[in-house]
Amino acid sequence: ILGLLVISLPMASMAKSVASNSIQSLQSIRDTAHAYFSELANLDTSQDTGQETKDAKTVISVGQLDRRLRLAKCSQPLMAFESPNTKHTGRTTIGVRCEGDKPWKIYVSVNIKVIKPVVSLKKGVNRNTVLTAADLTLTEKNVSNIHRGYYTSIDQVVGKHIKNPMKSGTVLTPAHVKNPLAVKKGALVVIMADTGGIQVRMTGKAMKSGS
């Protein structure tokens, strides 16, 4: 009986090794998803030399897979593919499939953070404050979570008016600011029409204030 036990242990170990070699590594699936978005991030950076991508950092986090998952080891390299719901920023999913002898596909959760320096308030401001460079600073933020737009240069915001009181550290969006008024209601203005080489001018009065 002892002899049989000694012989059966190596056989059990060998059977386990054979079984593991026939199963696709979960890490290889996650690596395929990570590589897909990494390539996209590199392409975006190389195609745009503007400030938004030059200073951007992309952080890709691939979700864990159920350790009980058993997929046949693919006889071909794994391929990533997008679903109709796949996004290139924020929380999303990406498909990974095998087109080998025993085909399969699976969807993997991914969180893509795009970190950029964006314009935020250095100090609190009141309504109708005219912004100066001293009021503003650049702060690195995950712009994937900023859904109302943002500014990447302080010069884009200097001279604009704040619509409502705002706290220090607030990331400015186009909804927070307005252009300064160029014309006040009741002001005398020159109205000019220019067409076909003929130009007509007359004096008028502004009915409303406007920028």
Coordinates of C-alpha atoms in Angstrom, one line a residue:
I1 CA 0.0 0.0 0.0
L2 CA 2.8 2.4 0.8
G3 CA 4.4 1.7 -2.5
L4 CA 1.2 2.5 -4.3
L5 CA 0.9 5.9 -2.5
V6 CA 4.5 6.9 -3.3
I7 CA 3.9 6.1 -7.0
S8 CA 0.5 7.9 -7.1
L9 CA 1.8 11.3 -5.8
P10 CA 4.0 12.1 -8.8
M11 CA 1.3 11.0 -11.2
A12 CA -1.2 13.4 -9.5
S13 CA 1.4 16.2 -9.8
M14 CA 1.9 15.4 -13.5
A15 CA -1.8 15.4 -14.2
K16 CA -2.2 18.8 -12.5
S17 CA 0.7 20.2 -14.6
V18 CA -0.9 18.9 -17.8
A19 CA -4.2 20.5 -16.8
S20 CA -2.6 23.9 -16.1
N21 CA -0.8 23.9 -19.4
S22 CA -4.2 23.5 -21.2
I23 CA -5.7 26.5 -19.5
Q24 CA -5.3 30.1 -20.6
S25 CA -3.4 32.2 -18.1
L26 CA -5.7 34.9 -16.6
Q27 CA -2.8 37.3 -16.5
S28 CA -2.3 36.9 -20.3
I29 CA -5.9 38.0 -20.8
R30 CA -5.4 41.1 -18.6
D31 CA -2.0 41.8 -20.3
T32 CA -3.8 41.8 -23.7
A33 CA -6.4 44.3 -22.5
H34 CA -3.7 46.5 -21.0
A35 CA -1.6 46.4 -24.2
Y36 CA -4.5 47.5 -26.3
F37 CA -5.2 50.7 -24.4
S38 CA -1.5 51.4 -23.9
E39 CA -1.1 51.4 -27.7
L40 CA -4.0 53.8 -28.1
A41 CA -2.5 56.2 -25.5
N42 CA 0.8 56.2 -27.4
L43 CA -0.9 56.9 -30.7
D44 CA -2.9 59.8 -29.3
T45 CA 0.3 61.3 -27.8
S46 CA 2.3 60.9 -31.0
Q47 CA -0.5 62.4 -33.2
D48 CA -1.0 65.6 -31.2
T49 CA 1.9 67.8 -30.0
G50 CA -0.3 70.2 -28.2
Q51 CA -0.2 70.9 -24.5
E52 CA -3.1 68.6 -23.7
T53 CA -1.3 65.4 -24.7
K54 CA 2.3 66.5 -24.2
D55 CA 1.8 66.9 -20.5
A56 CA -0.7 64.0 -20.1
K57 CA -0.1 60.8 -18.3
T58 CA -2.3 57.8 -18.9
V59 CA -2.8 55.3 -16.0
I60 CA -4.5 52.0 -17.1
S61 CA -5.8 49.6 -14.4
V62 CA -7.2 46.3 -15.6
G63 CA -9.8 44.6 -13.3
Q64 CA -9.2 41.1 -11.8
L65 CA -10.7 38.0 -13.3
D66 CA -12.5 35.3 -11.4
R67 CA -9.8 32.8 -10.4
R68 CA -12.2 29.9 -11.0
L69 CA -12.3 30.8 -14.7
R70 CA -11.1 28.0 -16.9
L71 CA -10.6 28.9 -20.6
A72 CA -8.9 26.6 -23.1
K73 CA -5.3 27.8 -23.9
C74 CA -5.4 29.6 -27.2
S75 CA -3.4 28.2 -30.1
Q76 CA -3.1 31.8 -31.5
P77 CA -2.2 35.1 -30.0
L78 CA -5.0 36.7 -28.0
M79 CA -6.8 39.7 -29.6
A80 CA -8.5 42.6 -28.0
F81 CA -11.7 44.1 -29.5
E82 CA -14.0 47.0 -28.6
S83 CA -17.7 46.6 -27.9
P84 CA -20.3 49.3 -28.6
N85 CA -19.9 50.4 -25.0
T86 CA -16.1 50.6 -24.9
K87 CA -14.7 54.1 -24.1
H88 CA -11.1 55.3 -24.3
T89 CA -11.3 57.1 -20.9
G90 CA -12.8 56.4 -17.5
R91 CA -14.4 53.1 -16.5
T92 CA -15.1 50.8 -19.5
T93 CA -14.8 47.3 -20.8
I94 CA -12.8 45.7 -23.5
G95 CA -13.2 42.3 -25.1
V96 CA -10.5 39.7 -25.4
R97 CA -11.0 36.7 -27.7
C98 CA -9.3 33.6 -28.9
E99 CA -9.6 32.6 -32.6
G100 CA -7.7 29.3 -32.2
D101 CA -8.9 25.7 -32.3
K102 CA -11.1 26.2 -29.3
P103 CA -12.4 29.8 -29.7
W104 CA -13.8 31.9 -26.8
K105 CA -14.2 35.5 -25.8
I106 CA -14.5 37.4 -22.6
Y107 CA -15.0 41.0 -21.4
V108 CA -12.6 42.7 -19.0
S109 CA -13.2 45.8 -16.9
V110 CA -10.7 48.6 -17.3
N111 CA -10.2 52.0 -15.7
I112 CA -8.3 54.5 -17.8
K113 CA -7.2 57.7 -16.0
V114 CA -5.8 60.6 -18.1
I115 CA -3.9 62.9 -15.8
K116 CA -3.3 66.4 -17.1
P117 CA -2.5 69.8 -15.6
V118 CA -5.7 71.9 -15.7
V119 CA -6.5 75.4 -14.6
S120 CA -7.9 75.7 -11.1
L121 CA -8.4 78.5 -8.6
K122 CA -5.5 79.4 -6.4
K123 CA -7.9 81.2 -4.0
G124 CA -11.6 81.7 -3.5
V125 CA -13.3 84.3 -5.7
N126 CA -16.6 86.2 -5.7
R127 CA -19.2 86.5 -8.4
N128 CA -18.2 88.8 -11.3
T129 CA -14.5 88.7 -10.3
V130 CA -12.3 89.4 -13.3
L131 CA -9.7 86.6 -13.3
T132 CA -5.9 87.4 -13.3
A133 CA -3.0 85.1 -13.4
A134 CA -2.5 85.6 -9.7
D135 CA -5.9 83.9 -9.1
L136 CA -5.0 80.8 -11.1
T137 CA -2.8 77.8 -11.0
L138 CA -2.2 74.5 -12.9
T139 CA -3.1 71.3 -11.0
E140 CA -2.8 67.7 -12.2
K141 CA -6.2 66.1 -12.3
N142 CA -7.9 63.0 -13.7
V143 CA -9.7 64.7 -16.6
S144 CA -11.7 61.5 -17.3
N145 CA -14.0 62.6 -14.5
I146 CA -14.3 66.2 -15.7
H147 CA -17.4 66.1 -18.0
R148 CA -18.0 69.8 -18.5
G149 CA -14.7 70.7 -20.2
Y150 CA -11.6 72.2 -18.7
Y151 CA -8.7 74.6 -19.6
T152 CA -5.1 73.6 -20.0
S153 CA -3.6 77.1 -20.1
I154 CA -3.9 80.0 -17.7
D155 CA -3.9 82.5 -20.6
Q156 CA -7.2 80.9 -21.8
V157 CA -9.0 82.2 -18.6
V158 CA -7.3 85.5 -17.7
G159 CA -9.7 88.4 -18.3
K160 CA -12.9 86.3 -18.0
H161 CA -15.5 86.9 -15.3
I162 CA -16.6 84.4 -12.7
K163 CA -20.3 83.7 -12.9
N164 CA -20.8 82.6 -9.2
P165 CA -18.7 82.5 -6.0
M166 CA -16.2 79.7 -6.1
K167 CA -13.8 78.0 -3.6
S168 CA -10.1 77.7 -3.8
G169 CA -9.0 74.6 -5.7
T170 CA -12.0 74.5 -8.0
V171 CA -11.2 73.2 -11.5
L172 CA -12.5 75.8 -13.9
T173 CA -14.8 74.8 -16.7
P174 CA -16.4 76.9 -19.5
A175 CA -19.6 76.8 -17.4
H176 CA -17.9 78.7 -14.6
V177 CA -16.8 81.8 -16.6
K178 CA -18.1 84.3 -19.1
N179 CA -16.4 86.8 -21.4
P180 CA -16.2 90.4 -20.2
L181 CA -18.8 92.8 -21.5
A182 CA -17.7 94.7 -24.6
V183 CA -20.9 96.7 -24.8
K184 CA -23.1 98.0 -22.1
K185 CA -26.9 98.5 -22.5
G186 CA -27.6 102.1 -23.6
A187 CA -24.1 102.7 -25.0
L188 CA -23.7 104.4 -28.4
V189 CA -22.2 102.1 -31.0
V190 CA -21.3 102.2 -34.6
I191 CA -23.3 99.8 -36.8
M192 CA -21.6 98.9 -40.1
A193 CA -22.8 96.9 -43.1
D194 CA -20.3 95.9 -45.7
T195 CA -21.3 94.1 -48.8
G196 CA -20.1 94.0 -52.5
G197 CA -17.6 96.8 -51.9
I198 CA -20.2 99.1 -50.4
Q199 CA -19.9 100.1 -46.8
V200 CA -22.7 101.8 -44.8
R201 CA -22.2 103.1 -41.3
M202 CA -24.6 104.6 -38.8
T203 CA -24.8 105.4 -35.1
G204 CA -27.1 103.2 -32.9
K205 CA -27.8 102.5 -29.2
A206 CA -27.1 99.1 -27.6
M207 CA -30.4 97.5 -26.6
K208 CA -28.7 95.0 -24.2
S209 CA -25.2 94.5 -22.7
G210 CA -23.1 91.9 -24.5
S211 CA -19.7 90.4 -24.8

